[in-house]
Coordinates of C-alpha atoms and ligand atoms in Angstrom, one line a residue:
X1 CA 12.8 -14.1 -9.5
X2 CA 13.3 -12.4 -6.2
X3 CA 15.3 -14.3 -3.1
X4 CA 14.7 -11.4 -0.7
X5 CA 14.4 -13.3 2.9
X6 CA 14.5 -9.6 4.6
X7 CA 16.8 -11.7 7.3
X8 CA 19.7 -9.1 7.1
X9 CA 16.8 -6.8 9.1
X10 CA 16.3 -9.7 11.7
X11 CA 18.4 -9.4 15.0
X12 CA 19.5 -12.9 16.2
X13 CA 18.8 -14.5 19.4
X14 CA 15.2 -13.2 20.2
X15 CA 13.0 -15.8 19.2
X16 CA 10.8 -17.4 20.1
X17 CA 8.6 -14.4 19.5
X18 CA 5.7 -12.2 21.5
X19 CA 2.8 -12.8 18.5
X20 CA 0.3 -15.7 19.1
X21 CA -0.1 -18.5 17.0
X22 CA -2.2 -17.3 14.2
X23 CA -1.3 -13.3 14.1
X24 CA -0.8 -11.4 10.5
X25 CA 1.7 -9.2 12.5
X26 CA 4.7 -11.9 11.2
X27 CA 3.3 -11.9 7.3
X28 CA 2.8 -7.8 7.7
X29 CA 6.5 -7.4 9.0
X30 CA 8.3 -10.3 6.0
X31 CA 6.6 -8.7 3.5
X32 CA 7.8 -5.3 4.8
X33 CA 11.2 -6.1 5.1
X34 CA 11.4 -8.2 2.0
X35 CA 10.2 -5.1 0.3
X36 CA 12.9 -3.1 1.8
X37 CA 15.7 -5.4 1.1
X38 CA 14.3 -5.6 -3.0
X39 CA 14.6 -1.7 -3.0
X40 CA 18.3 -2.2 -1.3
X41 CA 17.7 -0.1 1.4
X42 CA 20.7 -0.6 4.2
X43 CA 20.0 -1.3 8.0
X44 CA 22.0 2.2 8.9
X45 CA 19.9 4.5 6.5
X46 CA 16.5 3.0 7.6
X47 CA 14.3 3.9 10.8
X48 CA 11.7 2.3 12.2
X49 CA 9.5 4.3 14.0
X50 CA 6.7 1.9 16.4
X51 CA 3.8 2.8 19.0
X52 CA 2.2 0.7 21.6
X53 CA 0.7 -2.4 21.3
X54 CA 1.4 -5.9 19.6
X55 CA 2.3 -4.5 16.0
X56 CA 4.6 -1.9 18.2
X57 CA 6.5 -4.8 19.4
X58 CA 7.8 -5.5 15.9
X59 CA 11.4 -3.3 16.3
X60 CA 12.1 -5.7 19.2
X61 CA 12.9 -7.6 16.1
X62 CA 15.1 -5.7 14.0
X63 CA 18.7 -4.2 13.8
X64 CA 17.8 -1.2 11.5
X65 CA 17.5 1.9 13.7
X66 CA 14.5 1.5 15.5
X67 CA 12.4 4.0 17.7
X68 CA 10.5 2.5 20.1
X69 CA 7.6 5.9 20.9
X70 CA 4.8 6.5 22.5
X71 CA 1.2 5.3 22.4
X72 CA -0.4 6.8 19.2
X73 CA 2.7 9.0 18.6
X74 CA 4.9 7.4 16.6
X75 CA 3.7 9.6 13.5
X76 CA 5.0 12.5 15.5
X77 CA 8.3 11.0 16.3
X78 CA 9.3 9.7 12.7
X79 CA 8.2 13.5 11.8
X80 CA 10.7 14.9 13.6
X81 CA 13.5 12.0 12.6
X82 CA 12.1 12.6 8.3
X83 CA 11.9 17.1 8.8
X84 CA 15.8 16.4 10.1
X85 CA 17.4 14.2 8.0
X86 CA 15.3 14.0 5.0
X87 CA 18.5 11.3 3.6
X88 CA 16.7 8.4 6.0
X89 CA 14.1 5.5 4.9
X90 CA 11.5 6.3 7.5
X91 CA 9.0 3.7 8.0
X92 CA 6.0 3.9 11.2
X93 CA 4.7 0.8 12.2
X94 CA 1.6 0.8 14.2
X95 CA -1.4 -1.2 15.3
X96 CA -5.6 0.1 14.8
X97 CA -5.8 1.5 18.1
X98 CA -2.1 2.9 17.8
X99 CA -2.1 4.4 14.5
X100 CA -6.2 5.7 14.1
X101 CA -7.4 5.8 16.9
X102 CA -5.7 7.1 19.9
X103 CA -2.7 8.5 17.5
X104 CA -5.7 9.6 14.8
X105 CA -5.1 13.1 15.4
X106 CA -1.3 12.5 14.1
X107 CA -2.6 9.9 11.4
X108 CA -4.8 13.2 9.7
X109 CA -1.7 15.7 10.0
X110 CA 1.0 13.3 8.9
X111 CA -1.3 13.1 5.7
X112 CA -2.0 16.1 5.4
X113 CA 1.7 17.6 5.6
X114 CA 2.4 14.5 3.3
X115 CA 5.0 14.1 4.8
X116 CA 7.8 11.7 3.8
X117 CA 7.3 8.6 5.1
X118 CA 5.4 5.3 4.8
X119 CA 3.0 4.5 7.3
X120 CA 2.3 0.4 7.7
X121 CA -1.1 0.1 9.5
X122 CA -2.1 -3.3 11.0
X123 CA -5.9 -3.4 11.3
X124 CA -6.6 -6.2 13.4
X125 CA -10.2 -4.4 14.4
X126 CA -9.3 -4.3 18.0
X127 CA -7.0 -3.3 21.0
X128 CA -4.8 -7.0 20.9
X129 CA -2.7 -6.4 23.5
X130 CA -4.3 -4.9 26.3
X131 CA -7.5 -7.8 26.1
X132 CA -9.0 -6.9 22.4
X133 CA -11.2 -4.0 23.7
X134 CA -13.4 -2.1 20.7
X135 CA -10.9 0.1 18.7
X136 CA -11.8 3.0 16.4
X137 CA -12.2 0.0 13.2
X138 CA -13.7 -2.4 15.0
X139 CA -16.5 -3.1 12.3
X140 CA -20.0 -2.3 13.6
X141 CA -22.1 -5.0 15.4
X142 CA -19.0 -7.3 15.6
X143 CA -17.9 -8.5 19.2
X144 CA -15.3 -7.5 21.6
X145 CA -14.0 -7.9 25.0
X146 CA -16.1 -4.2 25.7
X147 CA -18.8 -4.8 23.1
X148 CA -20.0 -8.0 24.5
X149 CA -23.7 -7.5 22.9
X150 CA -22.1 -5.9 19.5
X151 CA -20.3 -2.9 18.6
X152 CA -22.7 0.4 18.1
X153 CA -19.8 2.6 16.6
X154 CA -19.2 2.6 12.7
X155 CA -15.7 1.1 11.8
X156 CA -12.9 3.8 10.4
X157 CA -11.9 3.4 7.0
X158 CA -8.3 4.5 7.1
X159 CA -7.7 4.5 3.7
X160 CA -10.5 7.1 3.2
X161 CA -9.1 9.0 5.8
X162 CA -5.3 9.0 4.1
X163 CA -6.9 9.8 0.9
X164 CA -9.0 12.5 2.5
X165 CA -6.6 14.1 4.2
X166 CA -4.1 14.4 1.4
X167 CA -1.6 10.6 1.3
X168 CA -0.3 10.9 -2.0
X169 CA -0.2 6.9 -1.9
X170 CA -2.9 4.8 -0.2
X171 CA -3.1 1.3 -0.7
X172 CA -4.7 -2.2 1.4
X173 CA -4.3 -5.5 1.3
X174 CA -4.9 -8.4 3.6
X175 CA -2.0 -10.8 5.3
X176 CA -4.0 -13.9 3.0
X177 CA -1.9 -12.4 0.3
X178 CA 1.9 -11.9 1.0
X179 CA 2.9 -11.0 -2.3
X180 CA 0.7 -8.6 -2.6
X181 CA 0.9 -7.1 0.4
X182 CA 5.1 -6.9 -0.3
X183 CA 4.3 -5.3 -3.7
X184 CA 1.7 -2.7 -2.1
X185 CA 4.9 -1.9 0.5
X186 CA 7.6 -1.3 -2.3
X187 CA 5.3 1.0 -4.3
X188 CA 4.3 2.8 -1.0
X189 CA 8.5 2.9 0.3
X190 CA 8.9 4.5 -3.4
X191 CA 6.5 7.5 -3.1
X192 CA 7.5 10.7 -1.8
X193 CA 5.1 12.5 0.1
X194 CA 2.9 10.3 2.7
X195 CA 2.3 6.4 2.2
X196 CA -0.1 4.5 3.7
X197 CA -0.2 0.9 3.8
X198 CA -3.2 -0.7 5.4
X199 CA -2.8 -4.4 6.0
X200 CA -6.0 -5.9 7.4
X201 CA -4.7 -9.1 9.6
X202 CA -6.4 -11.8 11.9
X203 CA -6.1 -11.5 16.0
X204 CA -7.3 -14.9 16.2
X205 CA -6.9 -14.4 19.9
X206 CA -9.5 -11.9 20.6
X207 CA -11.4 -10.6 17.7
X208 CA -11.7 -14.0 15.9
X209 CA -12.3 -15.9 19.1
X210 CA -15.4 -13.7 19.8
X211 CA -16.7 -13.7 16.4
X212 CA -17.2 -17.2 16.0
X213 CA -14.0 -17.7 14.4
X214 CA -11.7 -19.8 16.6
X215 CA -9.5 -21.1 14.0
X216 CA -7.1 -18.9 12.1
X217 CA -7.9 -20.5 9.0
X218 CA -11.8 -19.5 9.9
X219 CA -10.6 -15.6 10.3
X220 CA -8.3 -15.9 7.2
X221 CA -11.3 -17.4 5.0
X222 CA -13.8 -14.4 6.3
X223 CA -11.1 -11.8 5.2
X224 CA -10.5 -13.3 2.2
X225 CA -13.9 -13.1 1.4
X226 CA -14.6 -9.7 2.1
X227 CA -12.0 -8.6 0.2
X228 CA -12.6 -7.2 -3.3
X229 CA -9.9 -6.2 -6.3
X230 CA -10.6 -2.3 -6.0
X231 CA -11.4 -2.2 -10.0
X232 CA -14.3 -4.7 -8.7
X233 CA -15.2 -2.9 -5.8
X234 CA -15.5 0.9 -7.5
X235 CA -18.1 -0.9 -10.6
X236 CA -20.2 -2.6 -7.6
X237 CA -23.5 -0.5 -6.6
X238 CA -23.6 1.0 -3.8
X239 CA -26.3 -1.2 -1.7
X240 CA -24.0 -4.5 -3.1
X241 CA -21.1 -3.2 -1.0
X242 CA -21.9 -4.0 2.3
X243 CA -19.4 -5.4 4.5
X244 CA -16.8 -5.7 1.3
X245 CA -14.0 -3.5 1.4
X246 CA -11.7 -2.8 -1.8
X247 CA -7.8 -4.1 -1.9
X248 CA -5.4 -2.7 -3.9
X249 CA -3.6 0.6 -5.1
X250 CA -6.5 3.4 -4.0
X251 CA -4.8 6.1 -4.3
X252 CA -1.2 6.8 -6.4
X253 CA -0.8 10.7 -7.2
X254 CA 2.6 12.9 -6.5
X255 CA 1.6 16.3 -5.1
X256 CA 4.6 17.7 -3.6
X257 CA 5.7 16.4 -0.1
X258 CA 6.6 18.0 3.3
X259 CA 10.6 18.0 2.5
X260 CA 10.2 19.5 -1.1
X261 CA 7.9 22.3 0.3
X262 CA 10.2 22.6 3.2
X263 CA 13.4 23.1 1.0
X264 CA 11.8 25.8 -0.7
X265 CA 11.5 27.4 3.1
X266 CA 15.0 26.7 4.0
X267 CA 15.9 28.6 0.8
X268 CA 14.0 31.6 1.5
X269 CA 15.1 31.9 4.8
X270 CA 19.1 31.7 3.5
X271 CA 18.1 34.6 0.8
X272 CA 16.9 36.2 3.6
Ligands
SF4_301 FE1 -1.7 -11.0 17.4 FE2 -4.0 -10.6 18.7 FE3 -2.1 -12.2 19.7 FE4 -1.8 -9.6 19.7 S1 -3.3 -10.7 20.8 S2 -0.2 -11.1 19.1 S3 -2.7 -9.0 17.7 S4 -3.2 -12.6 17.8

């Protein structure tokens, strides 16, 4: 039986902290770092790479190397920090609207170079910090502080996208499920080539407040129900899907990643 706390991550003296009462940003980042201290990884061999927003606050937090980027950029930094020194844990933490949506242009070339790192997602279905404006997965016809009479846009599914684009390791889980959601990370912070993570999380502040879900518990209990065991999800017709969504390992393959193809460069360029 594991004891991981993740603590030795945890910088002292900074609490209380930014999230609301309520968030999945805490259970996201204690499963993460739990996960990281099960694989042994040390606090001088790992970077964390964040955007903007709420879930970009989360290196405030932590005495690893951090990088604090750019909104929707942080793919592009921890790039750079992976292509450099391919010896370094690199892990990108980043919100809905930070990771797919204004950074969605990195999101589709980070998978598609696979490149060596994991990528954590938080899907909260909207923008939390600047007022919980529509993001690119807020889920259609839901509410938001710019969709007052219901979202017309479809909802991203990021996973697809990973998978799509080329992730070599694409999983999701909700923050109901802490366990899971630590397993999901280890097996992702284990792949070579590009991991994804999505971690689908209540902002009882904004999105459950204006979709009749006040109460944490209220937004926990909707997610909860929506969610279905991929092996479930893929034997379910079509027209039962719905608003279900599939948790779970989607995608687990090892194509080569960006630093193996890249060696191969760096040799052919000192053979000249
Ligand atoms: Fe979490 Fe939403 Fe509060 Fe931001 S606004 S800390 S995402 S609950």
């Amino acid at each position: 039986m594991s004891h991981a706390t993740g603590l030795k991550y945890l910088k002292g003296g900074v609490l209380p902290h930014m999230w609301c009462a309520g968030c999945g940003i805490g259970t996201m980042l204690g499963s993460l770092l739990r996960a990281c201290e099960e694989l042994d990884y040390s606090n001088e061999d790992t970077v964390v790479v964040t955007g903007i927003g709420c879930t970009g606050k989360a290196d405030d937090y932590l005495v690893t190397n951090a990088l604090h980027t750019t909104h929707g950029r942080a793919l592009a930094f921890a790039t750079g920090i992976k292509a450099f020194n391919p010896k370094l844990n690199v892990v990108v933490i980043m919100g809905d609207g930070d990771g797919v949506t204004i950074g969605g242009n990195h999101f589709i070339h980070a998978a598609r170079r696979n490149m060596d790192l994991t990528a954590v997602v938080l899907n909260n279905m909207n923008y939390g910090m600047t007022g919980g404006q529509v993001s690119g997965t807020t889920p259609e016809w839901t509410f938001t502080s710019t969709t007052a009479y219901g979202n017309p846009e479809r909802g991203f599914d990021i996973c697809a996208l990973a998978e799509a684009a080329g992730a070599n390791y694409v999983a999701r889980e909700t923050t109901c499920n802490g366990l899971k959601l630590k397993k999901n990370m280890k097996q992702a912070l284990r792949k070579k080539g590009f991991s994804l993570v999505e971690v689908i999380s209540p902002c009882p502040t904004h999105f459950g407040r204006r979709n009749d879900m006040k109460e944490t518990g209220a937004m926990l209990r909707w997610l909860k129900d929506l969610s279905i065991p991929v092996e479930r999800y893929r034997a379910m017709k079509e027209e039962e899907r719905g608003r279900y969504f599939p948790v779970g390992t989607l995608v687990d393959r090892d194509d080569p990643g960006f630093n193996e193809r890249y060696a191969r460069v760096c040799e052919a360029a000192r053979k000249g």
